[in-house]
XYZ file of C-alpha atoms in Angstrom:
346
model
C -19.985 122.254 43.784
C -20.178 123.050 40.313
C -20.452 127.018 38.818
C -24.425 126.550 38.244
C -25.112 125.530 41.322
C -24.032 128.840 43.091
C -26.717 131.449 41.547
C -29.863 128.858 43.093
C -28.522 128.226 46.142
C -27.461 132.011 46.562
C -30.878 133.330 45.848
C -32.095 130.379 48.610
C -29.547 132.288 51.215
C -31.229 136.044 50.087
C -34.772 134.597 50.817
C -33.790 132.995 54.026
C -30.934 134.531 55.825
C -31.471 137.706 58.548
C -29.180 140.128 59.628
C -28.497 142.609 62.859
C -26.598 145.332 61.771
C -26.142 148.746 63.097
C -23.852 152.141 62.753
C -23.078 155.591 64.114
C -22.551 158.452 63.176
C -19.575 160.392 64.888
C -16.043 161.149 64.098
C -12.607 159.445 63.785
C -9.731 159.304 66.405
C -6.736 160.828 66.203
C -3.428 158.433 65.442
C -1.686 156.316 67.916
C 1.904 156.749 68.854
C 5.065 154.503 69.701
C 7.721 154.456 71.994
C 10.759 153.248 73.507
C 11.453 150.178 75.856
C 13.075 150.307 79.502
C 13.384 147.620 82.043
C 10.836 145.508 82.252
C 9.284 144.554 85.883
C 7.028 141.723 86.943
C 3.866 141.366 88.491
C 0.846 139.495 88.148
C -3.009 139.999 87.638
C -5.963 138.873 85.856
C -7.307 139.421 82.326
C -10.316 139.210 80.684
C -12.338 136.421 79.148
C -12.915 135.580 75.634
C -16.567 135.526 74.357
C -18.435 134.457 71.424
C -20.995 136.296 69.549
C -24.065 135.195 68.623
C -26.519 136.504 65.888
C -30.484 136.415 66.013
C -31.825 137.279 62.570
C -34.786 139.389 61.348
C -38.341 137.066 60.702
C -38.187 134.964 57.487
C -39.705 131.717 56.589
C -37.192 128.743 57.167
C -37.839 125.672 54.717
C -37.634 122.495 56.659
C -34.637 120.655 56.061
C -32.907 122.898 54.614
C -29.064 124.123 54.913
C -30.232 127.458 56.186
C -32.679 126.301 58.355
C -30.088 124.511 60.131
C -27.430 127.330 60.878
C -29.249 130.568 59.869
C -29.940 132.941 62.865
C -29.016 130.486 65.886
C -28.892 131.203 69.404
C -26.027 129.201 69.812
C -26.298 129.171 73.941
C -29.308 128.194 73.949
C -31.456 126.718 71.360
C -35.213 126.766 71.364
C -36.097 123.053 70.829
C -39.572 123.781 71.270
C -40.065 125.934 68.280
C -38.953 122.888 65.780
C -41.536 121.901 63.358
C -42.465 117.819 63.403
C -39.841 116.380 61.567
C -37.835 119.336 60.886
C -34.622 120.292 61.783
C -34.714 124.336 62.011
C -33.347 124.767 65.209
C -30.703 122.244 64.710
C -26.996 123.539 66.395
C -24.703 125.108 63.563
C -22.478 122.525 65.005
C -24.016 120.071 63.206
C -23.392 121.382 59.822
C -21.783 119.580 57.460
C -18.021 120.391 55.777
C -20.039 120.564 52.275
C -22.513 123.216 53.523
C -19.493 125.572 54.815
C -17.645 124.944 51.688
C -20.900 126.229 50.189
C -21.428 129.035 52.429
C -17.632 130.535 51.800
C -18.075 130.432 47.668
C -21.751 132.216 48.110
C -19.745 134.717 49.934
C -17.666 135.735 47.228
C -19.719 135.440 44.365
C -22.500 137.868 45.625
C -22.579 141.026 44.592
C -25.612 142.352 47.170
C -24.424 143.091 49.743
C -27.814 142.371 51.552
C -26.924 138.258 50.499
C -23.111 139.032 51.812
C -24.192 140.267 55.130
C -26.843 137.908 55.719
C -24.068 134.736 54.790
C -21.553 136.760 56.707
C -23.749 136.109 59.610
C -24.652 131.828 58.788
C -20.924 131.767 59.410
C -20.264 134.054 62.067
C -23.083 131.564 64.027
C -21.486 127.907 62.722
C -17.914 129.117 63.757
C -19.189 129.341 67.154
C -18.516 125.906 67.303
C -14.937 123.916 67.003
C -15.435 121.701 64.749
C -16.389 124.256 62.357
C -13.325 126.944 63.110
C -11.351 123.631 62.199
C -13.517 123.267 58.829
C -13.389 126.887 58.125
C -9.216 127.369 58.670
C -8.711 123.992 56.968
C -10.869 125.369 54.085
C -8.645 128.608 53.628
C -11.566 130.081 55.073
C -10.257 133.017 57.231
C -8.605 134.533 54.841
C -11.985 134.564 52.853
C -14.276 136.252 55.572
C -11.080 138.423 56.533
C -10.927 139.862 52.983
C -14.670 141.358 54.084
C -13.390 143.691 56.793
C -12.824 146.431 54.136
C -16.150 145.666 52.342
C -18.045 148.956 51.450
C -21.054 148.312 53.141
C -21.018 148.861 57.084
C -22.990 145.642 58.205
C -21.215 143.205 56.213
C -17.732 144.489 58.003
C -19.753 144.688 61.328
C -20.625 140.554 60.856
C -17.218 139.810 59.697
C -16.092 141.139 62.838
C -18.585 138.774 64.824
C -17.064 135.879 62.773
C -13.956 136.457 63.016
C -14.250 137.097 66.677
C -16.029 133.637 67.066
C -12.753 131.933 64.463
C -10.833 133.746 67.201
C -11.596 131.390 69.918
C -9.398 129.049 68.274
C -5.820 129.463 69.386
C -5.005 127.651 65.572
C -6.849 130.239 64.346
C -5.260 133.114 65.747
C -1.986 132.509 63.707
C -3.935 133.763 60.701
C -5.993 135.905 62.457
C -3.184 138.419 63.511
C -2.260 139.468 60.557
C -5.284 141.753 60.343
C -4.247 143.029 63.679
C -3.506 146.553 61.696
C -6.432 146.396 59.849
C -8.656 146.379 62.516
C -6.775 148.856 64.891
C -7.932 150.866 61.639
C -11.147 150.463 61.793
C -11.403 151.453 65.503
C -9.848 154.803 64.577
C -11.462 155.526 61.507
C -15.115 154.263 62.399
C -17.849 156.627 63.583
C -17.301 156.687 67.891
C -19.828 154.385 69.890
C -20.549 152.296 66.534
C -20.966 148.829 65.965
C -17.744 148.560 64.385
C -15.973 150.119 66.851
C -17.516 147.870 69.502
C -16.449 144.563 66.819
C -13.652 145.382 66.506
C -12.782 145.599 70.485
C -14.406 142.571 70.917
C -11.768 140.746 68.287
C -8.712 142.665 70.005
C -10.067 141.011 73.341
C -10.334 137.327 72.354
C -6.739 137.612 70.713
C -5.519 139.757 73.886
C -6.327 136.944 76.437
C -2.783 135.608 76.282
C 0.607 137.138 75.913
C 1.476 135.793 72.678
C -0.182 138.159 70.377
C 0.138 141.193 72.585
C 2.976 142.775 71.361
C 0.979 143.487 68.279
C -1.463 146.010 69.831
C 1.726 147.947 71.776
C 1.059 150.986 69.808
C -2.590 150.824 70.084
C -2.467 152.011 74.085
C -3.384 155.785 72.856
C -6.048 154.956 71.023
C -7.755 152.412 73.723
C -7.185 155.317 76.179
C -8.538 158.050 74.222
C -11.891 155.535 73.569
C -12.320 156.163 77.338
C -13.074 159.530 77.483
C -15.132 159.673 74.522
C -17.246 156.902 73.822
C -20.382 155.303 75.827
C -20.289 152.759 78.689
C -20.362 149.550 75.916
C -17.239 150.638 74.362
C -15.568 151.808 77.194
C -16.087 148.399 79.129
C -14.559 146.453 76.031
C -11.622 148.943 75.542
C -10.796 148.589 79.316
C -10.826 144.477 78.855
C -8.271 145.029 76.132
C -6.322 147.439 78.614
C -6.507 144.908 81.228
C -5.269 142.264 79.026
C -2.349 144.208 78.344
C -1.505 145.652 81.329
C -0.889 142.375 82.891
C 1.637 141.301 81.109
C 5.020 142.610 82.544
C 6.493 142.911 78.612
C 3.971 145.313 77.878
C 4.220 147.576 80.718
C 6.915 149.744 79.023
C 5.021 150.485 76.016
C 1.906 151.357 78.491
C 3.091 153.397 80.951
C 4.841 155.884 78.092
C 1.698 156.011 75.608
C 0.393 159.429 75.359
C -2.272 159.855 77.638
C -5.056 161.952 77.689
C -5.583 164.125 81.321
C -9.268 163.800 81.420
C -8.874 159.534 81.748
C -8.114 160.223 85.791
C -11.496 162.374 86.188
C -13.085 158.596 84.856
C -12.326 157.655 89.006
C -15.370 159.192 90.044
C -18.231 157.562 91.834
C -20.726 158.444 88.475
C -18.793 156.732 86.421
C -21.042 153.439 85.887
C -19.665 150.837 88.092
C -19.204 148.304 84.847
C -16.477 150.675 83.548
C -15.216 151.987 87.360
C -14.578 148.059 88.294
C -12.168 147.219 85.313
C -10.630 150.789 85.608
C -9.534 149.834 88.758
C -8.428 146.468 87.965
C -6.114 148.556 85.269
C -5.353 150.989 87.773
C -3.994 147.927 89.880
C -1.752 146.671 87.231
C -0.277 149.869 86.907
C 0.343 150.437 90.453
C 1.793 147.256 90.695
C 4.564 148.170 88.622
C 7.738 149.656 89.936
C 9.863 151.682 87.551
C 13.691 152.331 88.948
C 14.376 156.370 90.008
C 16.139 156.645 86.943
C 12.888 155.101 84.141
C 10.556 157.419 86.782
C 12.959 160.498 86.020
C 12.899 159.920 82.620
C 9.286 159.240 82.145
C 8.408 162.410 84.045
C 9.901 164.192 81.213
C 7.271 162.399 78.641
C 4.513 165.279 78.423
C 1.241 163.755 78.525
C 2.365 160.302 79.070
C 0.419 157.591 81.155
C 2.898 157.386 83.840
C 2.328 161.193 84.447
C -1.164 161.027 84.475
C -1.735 158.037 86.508
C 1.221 156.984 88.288
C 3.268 160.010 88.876
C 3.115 161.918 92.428
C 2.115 164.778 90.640
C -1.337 162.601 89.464
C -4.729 163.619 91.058
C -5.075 159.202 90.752
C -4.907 158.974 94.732
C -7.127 161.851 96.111
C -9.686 160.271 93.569
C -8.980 157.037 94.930
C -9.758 158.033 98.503
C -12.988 159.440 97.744
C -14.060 156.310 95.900
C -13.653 154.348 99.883
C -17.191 155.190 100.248
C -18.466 154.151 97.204
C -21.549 152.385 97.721
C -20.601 149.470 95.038
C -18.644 146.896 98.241
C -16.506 145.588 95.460
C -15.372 148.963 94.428
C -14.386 149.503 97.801
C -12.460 146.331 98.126
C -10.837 147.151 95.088
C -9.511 151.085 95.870
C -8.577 149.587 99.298
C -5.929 146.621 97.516
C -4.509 149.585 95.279
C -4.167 152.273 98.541
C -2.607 149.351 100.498
């Protein structure tokens, strides 16, 4: 692709490319901590799923045939084949596109200088690396580093989209080699990102799909204040998708040490409460039930009883208010939820 060919095809992407993008307003969190190691225990449980993000974009005019008619603004579950014109291809899977159109795509990124066209681009390829064959493309193109290099973009809704693409690149386990590197980077912009916003909620998504399995976990051991403290401030959303990260951690026997001694906040226990929506109650339990599953010698449970505001204090200690809570939530109308508090009492 030669350098004249960039400005016409880029002003094609700013005519035909939509966006979703949102943001907050709100405040920053408060730094994470770090902490010691004892002896680690074992014990099993279950951990989230990865998921992929889709983007539907605002209404344009899609010219038959054309590269952006074939990726741009997918539902990439579920395609609407009966919207395609005769002879057209607009609803065509991103999986179909070929390595020459994301080659394309990933120079457009980083010669525009809207960041309208960046967003909108950021989103073509957030939908195409949905698909395998084009994380492949897009790591075997140097591509991740590309759309990573967009996480500290100035405008909002071009770091919310690389998010969703990186998210999607996530779901390749090749992928996630290059991928952690930004692990700090994004832990950043959870803390520093207005609470409840789009970012925020991004960002959590990303930590999930590289949280899945144990190999990458160690890099998020000093994050376990901050996903606590998103508990007890944020909405029902963020609090869902900072629990899956939590339950991703928490059962993993390595990273039980690092949990249990992360500063805690008090108010996380008053979460066990039969208001608390039963999307957020049912993964706080399955957390709950990592945590209980755990068993620290006398001499770690001495020690972490002298840790002021740690986990262990506030959730597994006898001094906790964790059980009476527990007990009330055996009438819970939610069956599940009972089931649940029952395997943790038992």
């Amino acid at each position: 692709m030669g350098d004249g060919s960039v400005i016409p095809r880029l002003g094609n992407m700013k005519a035909l490319l939509g966006i979703v993008a949102g943001a907050g307003a709100s405040y920053g969190l408060y730094k994470l901590i770090s902490g010691g190691s004892f002896k680690r225990n074992k014990k099993s449980a279950t951990s989230e799923s990865p998921s992929v993000r889709s983007n539907q974009p605002s209404e344009v005019t899609l010219q038959p045939g054309s590269l952006l008619a074939k990726v741009s603004g997918l539902d990439v579950v579920c395609p609407r084949p009966t919207d395609v014109a005769s002879g057209g291809i607009i609803h065509q899977s991103p999986g179909n596109l070929e390595p020459q159109h994301l080659k394309m795509l990933l120079s457009c990124l980083q010669t525009s200088n809207n960041s309208s066209d960046r967003c909108r681009i950021m989103v073509t390829l957030g939908n195409a690396a949905a698909f395998t064959v084009n994380q492949n493309l897009i790591r075997e193109f140097e591509g991740i580093p590309v759309i990573a290099g967009f996480l500290s973009d100035p405008a909002a809704e071009v770091r919310v989209q690389t998010l969703n693409a990186l998210n999607n690149l996530c779901m390749n386990i090749q992928n996630q080699e290059q991928l952690k590197v930004y692990v700090p980077q994004v832990l950043e912009l959870i803390e520093m990102s207005p609470v409840n916003s789009d970012l925020q909620l991004g960002a959590l998504r990303l930590l999930t799909n590289l949280s899945v399995t144990d190999k990458h976990q160690h890099l998020l051991k000093e994050s376990i204040t901050l996903l606590l403290s998103l508990l007890v401030v944020s909405n029902e959303a963020l609090q869902v998708q900072a629990l899956r990260v939590l339950v991703n951690l928490s059962s993993n026997p390595d990273m039980m040490d690092d949990i249990v001694q992360a500063q805690a906040p008090a108010s996380v226990v008053l979460l066990f409460d039969a208001r608390t929506a039963s999307t957020v109650l049912l993964r706080l339990l399955t957390f709950a039930g990592n945590l209980q599953a755990w068993r620290p010698s006398a001499q770690v449970a001495d020690e972490l009883r002298r840790k002021q505001d740690c986990l262990f204090r506030v959730m597994l200690d006898e001094s906790s208010q964790l059980h009476s809570r527990l007990v009330q939530l055996l009438s819970h109308p939610d069956g599940e939820i009972q089931a649940q508090v029952a395997r943790i009492l038992t």
